[in-house]
Amino acid sequence: MGQVYQFKVALKHRKKLWRLIEIEGNQTLRDFDRIIRRAFQHDLDDHLSEFYRGPIWKAGGLGEINPTGGGPGAKKRIDHLGLAEGDKLEYVYDFGDDIQHFITLEKIKEPAEAGAYPRIIAQSKPRYHYCEVCDREGKKTIAIWLCIACSEEEGRFVYLCEDCFMDEKHEDHYAEEVLY
Ligand SMILES: [Zn+2]
Ligand SMILES: [Zn+2]
């Protein structure tokens, strides 16, 4: 087994929202891409992504990765990138929405468990939003959905739990899953 690389990945526009990810050196940017998508609730089956050696667009891109697993960046091995502890990368998911992430290589270490990588070992402390419908009834329920249609109509953020979002009021409403 190769060494394990521990990366901290944070959203560029919500820096307090991060995930600590371990990946083996002999795994690829494709593997890294998949776990970042899962960690940040990005669509696994849609949109291109790419890692960069530094600031996105300015630094050299490591090659696009497409959702089906191909693309010039997909097969590059983590331990062939020449990274040292403290090095920074950036990652963009979806060249349309342009969701940017900061990545820092925190540690290179010996593996603890065979076959357990890549994996998320820690994440930022969630700051929950609560369902406003439940809240009116005196219940604290963690919101899963941000109803975009209601938010735009009412000019504020409308957060809802799963049950309340299922209400027919929101039947045709587009919503985004809240990321914690
Ligand atoms: Zn509710
Ligand atoms: Zn709604």
PDB file of C-alpha atoms and ligand atoms in Angstrom:
ATOM      1  CA  MET A   1       0.000   0.000   0.000  1.00  0.00           C
ATOM      2  CA  GLY A   2       1.064   3.530  -0.728  1.00  0.00           C
ATOM      3  CA  GLN A   3       1.079   6.437   1.640  1.00  0.00           C
ATOM      4  CA  VAL A   4      -2.077   8.261   2.581  1.00  0.00           C
ATOM      5  CA  TYR A   5      -2.620  11.909   1.754  1.00  0.00           C
ATOM      6  CA  GLN A   6      -4.738  13.957   4.104  1.00  0.00           C
ATOM      7  CA  PHE A   7      -6.386  16.941   2.435  1.00  0.00           C
ATOM      8  CA  LYS A   8      -8.553  19.680   3.859  1.00  0.00           C
ATOM      9  CA  VAL A   9     -11.137  20.744   1.284  1.00  0.00           C
ATOM     10  CA  ALA A  10     -13.184  23.903   1.867  1.00  0.00           C
ATOM     11  CA  LEU A  11     -15.703  25.815  -0.181  1.00  0.00           C
ATOM     12  CA  LYS A  12     -14.124  29.032  -1.438  1.00  0.00           C
ATOM     13  CA  HIS A  13     -17.245  31.060  -0.709  1.00  0.00           C
ATOM     14  CA  ARG A  14     -18.080  29.336   2.590  1.00  0.00           C
ATOM     15  CA  LYS A  15     -14.620  28.808   4.009  1.00  0.00           C
ATOM     16  CA  LYS A  16     -15.954  27.576   7.335  1.00  0.00           C
ATOM     17  CA  LEU A  17     -17.504  24.634   5.560  1.00  0.00           C
ATOM     18  CA  TRP A  18     -14.807  21.985   5.119  1.00  0.00           C
ATOM     19  CA  ARG A  19     -14.161  18.268   4.963  1.00  0.00           C
ATOM     20  CA  LEU A  20     -11.013  16.362   5.881  1.00  0.00           C
ATOM     21  CA  ILE A  21     -10.368  13.697   3.276  1.00  0.00           C
ATOM     22  CA  GLU A  22      -7.846  10.860   3.247  1.00  0.00           C
ATOM     23  CA  ILE A  23      -6.869   9.277  -0.049  1.00  0.00           C
ATOM     24  CA  GLU A  24      -4.128   6.856  -0.973  1.00  0.00           C
ATOM     25  CA  GLY A  25      -1.228   7.931  -3.124  1.00  0.00           C
ATOM     26  CA  ASN A  26      -1.967   5.261  -5.700  1.00  0.00           C
ATOM     27  CA  GLN A  27      -5.526   6.506  -6.113  1.00  0.00           C
ATOM     28  CA  THR A  28      -6.385   9.010  -8.801  1.00  0.00           C
ATOM     29  CA  LEU A  29      -7.843  12.463  -9.249  1.00  0.00           C
ATOM     30  CA  ARG A  30     -10.969  10.651 -10.400  1.00  0.00           C
ATOM     31  CA  ASP A  31     -11.238   9.014  -6.936  1.00  0.00           C
ATOM     32  CA  PHE A  32     -10.575  12.377  -5.299  1.00  0.00           C
ATOM     33  CA  ASP A  33     -13.215  14.007  -7.523  1.00  0.00           C
ATOM     34  CA  ARG A  34     -15.820  11.385  -6.569  1.00  0.00           C
ATOM     35  CA  ILE A  35     -15.368  11.836  -2.839  1.00  0.00           C
ATOM     36  CA  ILE A  36     -15.393  15.634  -3.079  1.00  0.00           C
ATOM     37  CA  ARG A  37     -18.649  15.416  -5.013  1.00  0.00           C
ATOM     38  CA  ARG A  38     -20.136  13.202  -2.315  1.00  0.00           C
ATOM     39  CA  ALA A  39     -18.744  15.322   0.522  1.00  0.00           C
ATOM     40  CA  PHE A  40     -20.233  18.546  -0.824  1.00  0.00           C
ATOM     41  CA  GLN A  41     -23.452  17.095  -2.254  1.00  0.00           C
ATOM     42  CA  HIS A  42     -22.525  17.815  -5.850  1.00  0.00           C
ATOM     43  CA  ASP A  43     -24.163  15.756  -8.560  1.00  0.00           C
ATOM     44  CA  LEU A  44     -22.184  12.560  -9.199  1.00  0.00           C
ATOM     45  CA  ASP A  45     -23.546  12.124 -12.711  1.00  0.00           C
ATOM     46  CA  ASP A  46     -23.432  15.580 -14.174  1.00  0.00           C
ATOM     47  CA  HIS A  47     -20.926  18.358 -14.943  1.00  0.00           C
ATOM     48  CA  LEU A  48     -17.193  18.498 -15.492  1.00  0.00           C
ATOM     49  CA  SER A  49     -14.669  19.273 -12.790  1.00  0.00           C
ATOM     50  CA  GLU A  50     -10.964  20.029 -12.620  1.00  0.00           C
ATOM     51  CA  PHE A  51      -8.128  20.359 -10.118  1.00  0.00           C
ATOM     52  CA  TYR A  52      -5.619  23.200 -10.341  1.00  0.00           C
ATOM     53  CA  ARG A  53      -2.082  23.643  -9.029  1.00  0.00           C
ATOM     54  CA  GLY A  54      -3.027  27.006  -7.553  1.00  0.00           C
ATOM     55  CA  PRO A  55      -5.643  29.679  -8.248  1.00  0.00           C
ATOM     56  CA  ILE A  56      -8.309  28.440 -10.650  1.00  0.00           C
ATOM     57  CA  TRP A  57      -7.858  29.658 -14.252  1.00  0.00           C
ATOM     58  CA  LYS A  58      -4.486  31.262 -13.376  1.00  0.00           C
ATOM     59  CA  ALA A  59      -2.548  28.170 -12.373  1.00  0.00           C
ATOM     60  CA  GLY A  60      -2.167  25.107 -14.524  1.00  0.00           C
ATOM     61  CA  GLY A  61      -5.170  22.853 -14.647  1.00  0.00           C
ATOM     62  CA  LEU A  62      -4.545  19.165 -14.032  1.00  0.00           C
ATOM     63  CA  GLY A  63      -7.050  18.168 -16.706  1.00  0.00           C
ATOM     64  CA  GLU A  64     -10.805  17.957 -16.858  1.00  0.00           C
ATOM     65  CA  ILE A  65     -12.622  15.057 -15.253  1.00  0.00           C
ATOM     66  CA  ASN A  66     -16.003  14.153 -16.639  1.00  0.00           C
ATOM     67  CA  PRO A  67     -18.770  12.572 -14.564  1.00  0.00           C
ATOM     68  CA  THR A  68     -18.508   9.221 -16.322  1.00  0.00           C
ATOM     69  CA  GLY A  69     -14.894   8.879 -15.216  1.00  0.00           C
ATOM     70  CA  GLY A  70     -12.989   9.945 -18.317  1.00  0.00           C
ATOM     71  CA  GLY A  71     -11.153  13.110 -19.165  1.00  0.00           C
ATOM     72  CA  PRO A  72      -7.457  14.029 -19.257  1.00  0.00           C
ATOM     73  CA  GLY A  73      -7.246  14.547 -15.479  1.00  0.00           C
ATOM     74  CA  ALA A  74      -9.060  11.409 -14.383  1.00  0.00           C
ATOM     75  CA  LYS A  75      -6.240   8.874 -14.354  1.00  0.00           C
ATOM     76  CA  LYS A  76      -3.542  11.023 -12.732  1.00  0.00           C
ATOM     77  CA  ARG A  77      -2.287   9.442  -9.519  1.00  0.00           C
ATOM     78  CA  ILE A  78      -2.129  11.501  -6.354  1.00  0.00           C
ATOM     79  CA  ASP A  79       1.455  10.425  -5.637  1.00  0.00           C
ATOM     80  CA  HIS A  80       2.567  11.379  -9.150  1.00  0.00           C
ATOM     81  CA  LEU A  81       1.600  15.028  -8.674  1.00  0.00           C
ATOM     82  CA  GLY A  82       4.778  15.815  -6.742  1.00  0.00           C
ATOM     83  CA  LEU A  83       2.903  17.264  -3.780  1.00  0.00           C
ATOM     84  CA  ALA A  84       4.479  18.101  -0.421  1.00  0.00           C
ATOM     85  CA  GLU A  85       2.791  18.814   2.893  1.00  0.00           C
ATOM     86  CA  GLY A  86       1.382  22.331   2.932  1.00  0.00           C
ATOM     87  CA  ASP A  87       0.852  22.487  -0.826  1.00  0.00           C
ATOM     88  CA  LYS A  88      -2.366  24.059  -2.037  1.00  0.00           C
ATOM     89  CA  LEU A  89      -4.627  23.041  -4.872  1.00  0.00           C
ATOM     90  CA  GLU A  90      -7.943  24.347  -6.044  1.00  0.00           C
ATOM     91  CA  TYR A  91     -10.876  22.476  -7.491  1.00  0.00           C
ATOM     92  CA  VAL A  92     -13.809  23.626  -9.545  1.00  0.00           C
ATOM     93  CA  TYR A  93     -17.006  21.671  -9.925  1.00  0.00           C
ATOM     94  CA  ASP A  94     -19.260  22.591 -12.840  1.00  0.00           C
ATOM     95  CA  PHE A  95     -17.839  25.158 -15.243  1.00  0.00           C
ATOM     96  CA  GLY A  96     -21.310  26.726 -15.445  1.00  0.00           C
ATOM     97  CA  ASP A  97     -22.034  27.307 -11.756  1.00  0.00           C
ATOM     98  CA  ASP A  98     -18.292  27.486 -11.076  1.00  0.00           C
ATOM     99  CA  ILE A  99     -18.279  26.114  -7.520  1.00  0.00           C
ATOM    100  CA  GLN A 100     -14.719  26.619  -6.298  1.00  0.00           C
ATOM    101  CA  HIS A 101     -12.914  24.816  -3.499  1.00  0.00           C
ATOM    102  CA  PHE A 102      -9.616  25.391  -1.679  1.00  0.00           C
ATOM    103  CA  ILE A 103      -7.544  22.290  -0.975  1.00  0.00           C
ATOM    104  CA  THR A 104      -4.569  22.003   1.365  1.00  0.00           C
ATOM    105  CA  LEU A 105      -2.412  18.915   1.684  1.00  0.00           C
ATOM    106  CA  GLU A 106      -2.078  18.729   5.453  1.00  0.00           C
ATOM    107  CA  LYS A 107      -0.189  15.468   5.917  1.00  0.00           C
ATOM    108  CA  ILE A 108       1.332  12.524   4.133  1.00  0.00           C
ATOM    109  CA  LYS A 109       1.221   9.500   6.406  1.00  0.00           C
ATOM    110  CA  GLU A 110       1.183   5.728   6.621  1.00  0.00           C
ATOM    111  CA  PRO A 111      -2.149   4.019   5.920  1.00  0.00           C
ATOM    112  CA  ALA A 112      -4.182   2.791   8.864  1.00  0.00           C
ATOM    113  CA  GLU A 113      -6.663   0.456   7.199  1.00  0.00           C
ATOM    114  CA  ALA A 114      -6.428  -1.434   3.946  1.00  0.00           C
ATOM    115  CA  GLY A 115      -9.072  -0.652   1.377  1.00  0.00           C
ATOM    116  CA  ALA A 116     -10.725   2.073   3.378  1.00  0.00           C
ATOM    117  CA  TYR A 117      -9.809   4.980   1.110  1.00  0.00           C
ATOM    118  CA  PRO A 118     -10.750   7.547   0.058  1.00  0.00           C
ATOM    119  CA  ARG A 119     -12.754   8.568   3.079  1.00  0.00           C
ATOM    120  CA  ILE A 120     -13.999  11.591   4.977  1.00  0.00           C
ATOM    121  CA  ILE A 121     -12.520  11.616   8.479  1.00  0.00           C
ATOM    122  CA  ALA A 122     -13.810  14.930   9.801  1.00  0.00           C
ATOM    123  CA  GLN A 123     -15.919  17.904   8.867  1.00  0.00           C
ATOM    124  CA  SER A 124     -16.701  21.397  10.056  1.00  0.00           C
ATOM    125  CA  LYS A 125     -19.174  21.760  12.865  1.00  0.00           C
ATOM    126  CA  PRO A 126     -22.564  22.199  11.250  1.00  0.00           C
ATOM    127  CA  ARG A 127     -24.525  25.380  11.843  1.00  0.00           C
ATOM    128  CA  TYR A 128     -28.030  24.192  11.254  1.00  0.00           C
ATOM    129  CA  HIS A 129     -30.962  25.954   9.721  1.00  0.00           C
ATOM    130  CA  TYR A 130     -34.324  24.909  11.081  1.00  0.00           C
ATOM    131  CA  CYS A 131     -37.603  24.296   9.324  1.00  0.00           C
ATOM    132  CA  GLU A 132     -39.698  27.453   9.559  1.00  0.00           C
ATOM    133  CA  VAL A 133     -43.019  25.593   9.395  1.00  0.00           C
ATOM    134  CA  CYS A 134     -42.092  23.313  12.291  1.00  0.00           C
ATOM    135  CA  ASP A 135     -40.674  26.330  14.103  1.00  0.00           C
ATOM    136  CA  ARG A 136     -44.089  28.027  14.011  1.00  0.00           C
ATOM    137  CA  GLU A 137     -45.474  24.937  15.721  1.00  0.00           C
ATOM    138  CA  GLY A 138     -42.784  25.132  18.369  1.00  0.00           C
ATOM    139  CA  LYS A 139     -40.692  22.237  17.013  1.00  0.00           C
ATOM    140  CA  LYS A 140     -37.011  22.410  16.168  1.00  0.00           C
ATOM    141  CA  THR A 141     -36.470  20.311  13.057  1.00  0.00           C
ATOM    142  CA  ILE A 142     -33.282  20.538  11.028  1.00  0.00           C
ATOM    143  CA  ALA A 143     -33.983  21.878   7.544  1.00  0.00           C
ATOM    144  CA  ILE A 144     -33.012  19.678   4.608  1.00  0.00           C
ATOM    145  CA  TRP A 145     -34.284  21.909   1.820  1.00  0.00           C
ATOM    146  CA  LEU A 146     -33.978  25.527   0.817  1.00  0.00           C
ATOM    147  CA  CYS A 147     -37.032  26.173  -1.326  1.00  0.00           C
ATOM    148  CA  ILE A 148     -35.753  28.434  -4.083  1.00  0.00           C
ATOM    149  CA  ALA A 149     -39.193  29.232  -5.465  1.00  0.00           C
ATOM    150  CA  CYS A 150     -40.536  30.377  -2.075  1.00  0.00           C
ATOM    151  CA  SER A 151     -37.299  32.196  -1.256  1.00  0.00           C
ATOM    152  CA  GLU A 152     -37.492  34.212  -4.451  1.00  0.00           C
ATOM    153  CA  GLU A 153     -41.170  34.938  -3.974  1.00  0.00           C
ATOM    154  CA  GLU A 154     -40.805  36.025  -0.362  1.00  0.00           C
ATOM    155  CA  GLY A 155     -37.431  37.731  -0.650  1.00  0.00           C
ATOM    156  CA  ARG A 156     -35.859  35.703   2.169  1.00  0.00           C
ATOM    157  CA  PHE A 157     -34.515  32.204   2.698  1.00  0.00           C
ATOM    158  CA  VAL A 158     -37.234  29.586   3.192  1.00  0.00           C
ATOM    159  CA  TYR A 159     -35.774  26.507   4.901  1.00  0.00           C
ATOM    160  CA  LEU A 160     -37.860  23.359   5.273  1.00  0.00           C
ATOM    161  CA  CYS A 161     -37.637  19.857   6.668  1.00  0.00           C
ATOM    162  CA  GLU A 162     -38.345  16.875   4.444  1.00  0.00           C
ATOM    163  CA  ASP A 163     -41.957  16.465   5.609  1.00  0.00           C
ATOM    164  CA  CYS A 164     -42.849  20.120   5.253  1.00  0.00           C
ATOM    165  CA  PHE A 165     -41.221  20.348   1.829  1.00  0.00           C
ATOM    166  CA  MET A 166     -43.468  17.451   0.733  1.00  0.00           C
ATOM    167  CA  ASP A 167     -46.507  19.670   1.347  1.00  0.00           C
ATOM    168  CA  GLU A 168     -48.431  20.314  -1.887  1.00  0.00           C
ATOM    169  CA  LYS A 169     -47.680  24.018  -1.537  1.00  0.00           C
ATOM    170  CA  HIS A 170     -44.153  23.225  -2.791  1.00  0.00           C
ATOM    171  CA  GLU A 171     -45.186  20.616  -5.305  1.00  0.00           C
ATOM    172  CA  ASP A 172     -43.697  22.311  -8.374  1.00  0.00           C
ATOM    173  CA  HIS A 173     -41.016  24.210  -6.476  1.00  0.00           C
ATOM    174  CA  TYR A 174     -37.355  23.921  -7.220  1.00  0.00           C
ATOM    175  CA  ALA A 175     -35.303  23.469  -4.037  1.00  0.00           C
ATOM    176  CA  GLU A 176     -31.673  22.928  -3.133  1.00  0.00           C
ATOM    177  CA  GLU A 177     -30.490  20.472  -0.522  1.00  0.00           C
ATOM    178  CA  VAL A 178     -28.883  22.355   2.363  1.00  0.00           C
ATOM    179  CA  LEU A 179     -25.205  21.563   2.848  1.00  0.00           C
ATOM    180  CA  TYR A 180     -23.923  21.402   6.437  1.00  0.00           C
TER     181      TYR A 180
HETATM  182 ZN    ZN B   1     -40.933  21.039   9.068  1.00  0.00          ZN
HETATM  183 ZN    ZN B   2     -41.767  26.390  -1.885  1.00  0.00          ZN
END
